[in-house]
Coordinates of C-alpha atoms and ligand atoms in Angstrom, one line a residue:
M1 CA -69.3 67.6 4.6
G2 CA -72.2 65.1 3.9
D3 CA -73.1 61.8 5.5
A4 CA -70.0 59.7 6.2
A5 CA -69.7 55.9 6.2
Y6 CA -68.4 54.1 9.2
V7 CA -68.1 50.5 10.3
R8 CA -68.3 49.3 13.9
F9 CA -66.8 46.1 15.4
D10 CA -68.2 44.3 18.4
P11 CA -66.1 42.3 19.3
L12 CA -62.9 43.2 17.4
F13 CA -60.8 40.3 18.5
P14 CA -61.2 36.9 20.1
E15 CA -61.1 37.7 23.9
R16 CA -57.5 36.3 24.4
Q17 CA -56.2 38.6 21.7
A18 CA -58.0 41.6 23.3
E19 CA -56.5 40.7 26.7
A20 CA -53.1 40.6 24.9
M21 CA -53.6 44.3 23.9
L22 CA -53.9 45.2 27.6
R23 CA -50.8 43.3 28.4
L24 CA -49.0 45.0 25.5
C25 CA -50.0 48.4 26.9
E26 CA -48.6 47.4 30.2
R27 CA -45.4 46.0 28.7
F28 CA -44.8 49.2 26.8
G29 CA -44.9 50.8 30.2
R30 CA -44.4 54.6 30.0
Y31 CA -46.5 57.1 28.1
G32 CA -45.7 60.8 27.6
T33 CA -48.1 63.6 26.6
Y34 CA -48.9 64.4 23.0
A35 CA -46.3 67.2 22.5
E36 CA -46.5 69.9 19.8
E37 CA -44.6 69.0 16.7
A38 CA -42.1 71.5 15.5
I39 CA -42.3 72.9 12.0
E40 CA -39.7 74.4 9.7
E41 CA -41.4 77.4 8.1
D42 CA -43.1 80.5 9.4
F43 CA -46.4 81.2 7.7
G44 CA -48.8 82.2 10.5
A45 CA -45.9 82.0 13.0
G46 CA -47.1 82.3 16.6
L47 CA -50.3 80.3 16.1
P48 CA -50.3 76.9 17.8
Q49 CA -50.5 73.9 15.5
R50 CA -54.1 73.2 16.2
Y51 CA -55.2 76.8 16.8
D52 CA -58.5 76.0 15.2
A53 CA -59.5 73.2 17.7
A54 CA -58.0 75.1 20.7
I55 CA -59.8 78.3 20.0
N56 CA -63.1 76.5 19.4
F57 CA -62.7 74.6 22.7
V58 CA -61.9 77.7 24.7
R59 CA -64.8 79.7 23.0
T60 CA -67.4 77.1 23.5
G61 CA -66.2 75.2 26.6
G62 CA -66.4 72.0 24.6
R63 CA -69.5 69.9 23.8
F64 CA -71.1 70.6 27.1
G65 CA -70.3 74.3 27.3
R66 CA -68.3 74.0 30.5
R67 CA -66.3 77.1 31.6
E68 CA -62.9 76.5 33.2
P69 CA -59.6 78.4 33.5
L70 CA -57.4 77.9 30.5
A71 CA -54.7 75.9 32.3
R72 CA -57.3 73.5 33.5
L73 CA -58.6 73.0 30.0
A74 CA -55.1 72.4 28.8
A75 CA -54.5 69.7 31.4
R76 CA -57.8 68.0 30.4
T77 CA -56.8 67.7 26.8
N78 CA -53.1 66.9 27.3
Y79 CA -53.5 63.2 27.1
F80 CA -50.9 60.4 26.8
R81 CA -49.8 58.9 23.5
E82 CA -47.1 56.6 22.2
T83 CA -46.5 54.9 18.9
Y84 CA -46.9 51.1 18.5
A85 CA -46.2 51.0 14.8
Y86 CA -44.8 53.3 12.2
D87 CA -44.6 51.7 8.8
R88 CA -43.5 48.6 10.7
P89 CA -44.2 47.4 14.3
V90 CA -42.4 49.4 17.0
V91 CA -43.5 46.9 19.7
A92 CA -43.8 43.2 19.4
G93 CA -47.3 41.8 19.4
I94 CA -48.9 44.7 17.5
E95 CA -48.9 42.8 14.2
P96 CA -52.5 41.4 14.4
F97 CA -53.8 44.9 15.0
L98 CA -51.7 46.6 12.3
H99 CA -52.8 43.9 9.8
H100 CA -56.4 43.4 10.9
E101 CA -58.3 42.3 7.8
G102 CA -61.6 43.6 9.1
F103 CA -60.1 47.1 9.4
A104 CA -58.7 46.9 5.9
D105 CA -62.2 45.9 4.5
A106 CA -63.9 48.6 6.5
A107 CA -61.4 51.2 5.1
R108 CA -62.2 50.1 1.5
K109 CA -65.9 50.7 2.3
V110 CA -65.4 54.0 4.0
H111 CA -63.4 55.5 1.1
G112 CA -64.6 53.3 -1.8
R113 CA -60.9 52.6 -2.7
A114 CA -59.3 49.3 -3.4
I115 CA -55.8 49.6 -2.0
V116 CA -55.4 49.9 1.8
A117 CA -52.0 50.4 3.2
P118 CA -51.9 50.5 7.0
N119 CA -49.0 52.7 8.3
I120 CA -49.5 53.9 11.8
V121 CA -50.7 52.5 15.1
Y122 CA -50.6 54.5 18.3
A123 CA -51.9 54.3 21.8
N124 CA -53.9 56.9 23.6
L125 CA -54.4 56.9 27.3
L126 CA -56.7 59.4 29.2
V127 CA -56.8 59.6 33.0
P128 CA -60.0 60.6 34.9
G129 CA -60.9 64.2 34.2
Q130 CA -59.3 64.2 30.7
E131 CA -61.2 64.6 27.4
L132 CA -60.4 65.4 23.8
A133 CA -61.9 68.5 22.2
V134 CA -64.0 68.0 19.1
H135 CA -61.8 68.3 15.9
T136 CA -61.0 66.7 12.6
D137 CA -57.6 65.1 12.2
V138 CA -54.8 66.5 10.1
P139 CA -55.2 65.1 6.6
E140 CA -52.6 64.6 4.0
F141 CA -52.1 66.0 0.5
R142 CA -49.4 65.3 -2.1
G143 CA -46.7 67.9 -1.7
V144 CA -47.9 69.2 1.7
S145 CA -46.2 68.1 4.9
R146 CA -47.0 68.5 8.6
K147 CA -43.3 68.8 9.2
R148 CA -43.2 72.0 7.1
D149 CA -46.8 73.3 7.0
P150 CA -48.9 74.3 9.9
Q151 CA -51.5 71.7 10.9
W152 CA -54.3 74.2 11.0
L153 CA -53.6 75.1 7.4
I154 CA -53.7 71.5 6.3
V155 CA -57.0 71.0 8.1
A156 CA -58.4 74.1 6.5
M157 CA -57.3 72.9 3.1
H158 CA -59.4 69.8 3.4
H159 CA -62.5 71.7 4.8
S160 CA -62.2 74.2 1.9
R161 CA -62.6 71.3 -0.6
L162 CA -60.4 73.2 -3.0
F163 CA -57.6 70.7 -3.0
E164 CA -59.5 67.4 -3.5
R165 CA -57.3 66.3 -6.4
W166 CA -54.2 66.2 -4.2
R167 CA -55.8 64.7 -1.1
M168 CA -54.6 61.3 0.1
P169 CA -57.6 59.7 1.8
I170 CA -56.8 58.0 5.1
A171 CA -59.0 55.7 7.1
T172 CA -58.8 55.6 10.8
G173 CA -59.7 52.7 13.1
V174 CA -60.1 53.3 16.8
A175 CA -60.3 50.3 19.2
W176 CA -61.0 50.3 22.9
F177 CA -59.6 47.9 25.5
G178 CA -60.8 47.9 29.1
N179 CA -64.0 49.5 30.5
P180 CA -63.5 53.1 31.6
R181 CA -66.3 55.2 33.2
G182 CA -67.3 57.9 30.8
G183 CA -65.0 58.9 27.9
E184 CA -67.6 58.3 25.2
F185 CA -66.4 58.5 21.6
V186 CA -68.5 61.3 20.0
F187 CA -68.7 61.8 16.3
Y188 CA -70.8 63.7 13.8
P189 CA -71.4 61.3 10.9
E190 CA -74.1 63.5 9.4
G191 CA -72.0 66.7 9.5
P192 CA -71.4 69.4 12.1
F193 CA -75.0 70.6 12.2
R194 CA -76.7 67.3 12.8
P195 CA -76.8 65.6 16.2
P196 CA -73.6 63.6 17.1
V197 CA -73.5 59.9 17.9
A198 CA -71.9 59.1 21.3
I199 CA -70.5 55.5 21.6
P200 CA -69.9 54.2 25.1
V201 CA -66.4 52.8 25.4
R202 CA -66.6 49.0 25.9
H203 CA -63.7 46.5 26.0
N204 CA -62.8 45.0 22.6
T205 CA -64.9 47.1 20.4
A206 CA -63.9 49.4 17.5
I207 CA -64.9 51.8 14.7
V208 CA -63.4 52.7 11.3
L209 CA -64.2 56.0 9.8
D210 CA -62.7 59.0 8.0
T211 CA -61.6 61.1 11.0
D212 CA -60.0 63.7 8.6
S213 CA -63.6 64.6 7.5
V214 CA -65.8 63.7 10.4
F215 CA -65.7 65.8 13.5
H216 CA -65.1 63.7 16.6
G217 CA -63.9 64.0 20.2
V218 CA -63.9 62.2 23.5
D219 CA -66.2 63.1 26.4
R220 CA -64.7 63.5 29.8
V221 CA -63.5 60.4 31.6
R222 CA -65.3 60.4 35.0
E223 CA -63.2 61.9 37.7
D224 CA -65.3 61.3 40.8
A225 CA -62.5 59.5 42.7
A226 CA -59.8 62.1 42.5
P227 CA -59.6 65.4 40.5
L228 CA -57.2 65.6 37.6
P229 CA -53.9 67.0 39.0
D230 CA -52.1 69.9 37.2
L231 CA -49.9 68.4 34.4
R232 CA -46.7 70.0 33.5
P233 CA -44.3 69.2 30.6
G234 CA -42.5 65.9 31.3
V235 CA -45.4 64.2 33.1
E236 CA -45.7 60.5 32.3
L237 CA -48.2 57.8 32.9
A238 CA -46.3 54.6 34.0
Y239 CA -47.4 51.1 34.6
A240 CA -46.5 50.1 38.2
G241 CA -47.4 46.4 38.1
D242 CA -50.4 44.4 39.4
G243 CA -52.8 46.4 37.3
A244 CA -51.8 49.7 38.8
W245 CA -50.7 52.9 37.0
Q246 CA -49.3 56.1 38.2
L247 CA -48.8 59.7 37.0
E248 CA -45.2 60.7 37.5
Q249 CA -43.5 64.1 37.3
N250 CA -39.8 64.4 38.2
G251 CA -39.9 61.3 40.4
E252 CA -43.0 62.6 42.2
V253 CA -46.2 60.5 42.0
L254 CA -49.2 62.9 41.2
G255 CA -51.9 60.2 41.0
R256 CA -52.6 56.5 41.1
Y257 CA -55.0 54.6 38.9
G258 CA -56.3 51.1 38.2
W259 CA -57.3 49.8 34.8
G260 CA -60.9 50.6 35.5
D261 CA -60.0 54.4 35.7
L262 CA -58.1 54.6 32.5
R263 CA -59.4 55.1 29.0
F264 CA -57.1 53.2 26.6
S265 CA -57.7 53.3 22.9
V266 CA -55.5 52.2 20.0
S267 CA -55.7 54.1 16.7
W268 CA -54.9 52.7 13.3
K269 CA -54.3 54.7 10.2
A270 CA -54.2 53.5 6.6
Y271 CA -53.7 55.2 3.3
C272 CA -56.4 54.4 0.8
F273 CA -55.4 54.4 -2.9
A274 CA -57.7 54.1 -5.8
D275 CA -55.1 52.1 -7.8
E276 CA -51.4 51.4 -8.3
A277 CA -51.1 54.5 -10.6
E278 CA -52.2 56.7 -7.8
R279 CA -49.8 55.1 -5.4
R280 CA -47.0 55.7 -7.8
M281 CA -48.0 59.3 -8.2
V282 CA -47.4 59.7 -4.4
D283 CA -44.1 57.9 -4.4
E284 CA -42.7 59.7 -7.5
H285 CA -44.1 63.1 -6.7
T286 CA -45.4 63.6 -10.2
D287 CA -48.3 65.8 -9.1
D288 CA -47.5 67.6 -5.9
L289 CA -48.9 70.9 -4.6
C290 CA -46.6 73.6 -3.5
R291 CA -47.1 76.1 -0.6
E292 CA -47.5 79.2 -2.9
Q293 CA -50.2 77.4 -4.8
V294 CA -52.1 76.6 -1.6
I295 CA -51.9 80.1 -0.2
E296 CA -52.8 81.7 -3.5
T297 CA -55.8 79.4 -4.0
L298 CA -57.1 80.2 -0.5
R299 CA -56.4 83.9 -0.9
T300 CA -58.3 84.1 -4.2
D301 CA -61.2 82.2 -2.8
L302 CA -61.4 84.3 0.3
R303 CA -61.3 87.5 -1.8
R304 CA -64.1 86.2 -4.1
R305 CA -66.2 85.6 -1.0
D306 CA -65.4 89.1 0.4
R307 CA -63.7 87.6 3.5
I308 CA -60.5 89.6 3.0
G309 CA -59.9 93.0 1.2
A310 CA -58.5 93.4 -2.3
G311 CA -55.2 94.8 -1.2
P312 CA -52.2 93.1 0.4
V313 CA -53.2 91.1 3.5
P314 CA -50.7 90.5 6.3
D315 CA -49.9 86.8 6.9
A316 CA -51.4 86.8 10.4
E317 CA -54.7 88.2 9.2
L318 CA -54.8 85.8 6.3
A319 CA -54.1 82.9 8.6
L320 CA -57.0 83.8 10.9
A321 CA -59.4 84.4 7.9
I322 CA -58.5 80.9 6.6
I323 CA -59.2 79.3 10.0
E324 CA -62.4 81.2 10.6
H325 CA -63.9 80.8 7.2
Y326 CA -63.2 77.2 6.3
I327 CA -63.2 75.3 9.5
V328 CA -66.8 75.4 10.8
Y329 CA -67.1 73.5 14.1
P330 CA -70.2 71.8 15.4
P331 CA -72.0 74.0 17.9
P332 CA -72.1 72.9 21.6
A333 CA -74.9 70.4 22.5
S334 CA -78.3 72.1 22.9
G335 CA -79.1 72.7 26.5
A336 CA -75.3 73.2 27.2
E337 CA -74.3 76.0 29.6
A338 CA -72.6 78.0 26.9
R339 CA -74.1 81.3 26.1
Ligands
LIG1 FE1 -58.8 62.7 16.1

């Protein structure tokens, strides 16, 4: 995908409002890990939702080609997330962020579309030693649902460019509050084969871009004070008062942190419609894709490119061919340890 537009904010809010975001984060209080979402159907059953990103991370060791046991890599990327708004505010005080005019203007620029409809705000918290593997987000298409269709398939659909007519462009804003050590936001605005841009995380700054198209990730949050503990399902990051946070598992405290240790970002997502007619098409489902059409289109394209044989191809083989062929990840940074 070619050069992508993005808009940066520095500062995002008047300082009092930025401080209010930190207080909101504390008030919300408890954050669980980003669990796998369940899906109803079974194409490619057995593959994790983001098999594409996971296999790339394990193969390359991430942007810096680091090699570590699988369980360790899993703990590093198992960060904490909760929802602050979903169509409407979930927590009081998020309104100025959800309806930030600057974000809406930036979204219009990023996609060149007039109607911007913010719908989701969520919080991401990373503790020292955590990072986020390079990936593109799960996009949306009319007729395709991440409740029903595997996420890696929806990601591959977008990278294939074969379903542009049905795509619902989404703009993403990411804002940072607090000043962690490390945890740079890394993205590839000129595509996966050009050098990335690494933005140091500074309090009250933000960026708006198309994270469904632009590869991005989060470099490791510095863990010089204490190594990242093993994280098991059910682990929570909880505010303990007086600027202190703790990692809790079944009543046991696994780690203690101050604000200066944590990387706190707030993500904003908005649908971008060209006009009201397009918006109606979404609401009224007058031009939806169906699963069979998606699979057949990809199967035909892969056959034409000699990536699969002419005869029947088992689902599992087709699934891997789709991931391998269409989702081409940036290579690790040059000079990285990866061989
Ligand atoms: Fe992302």
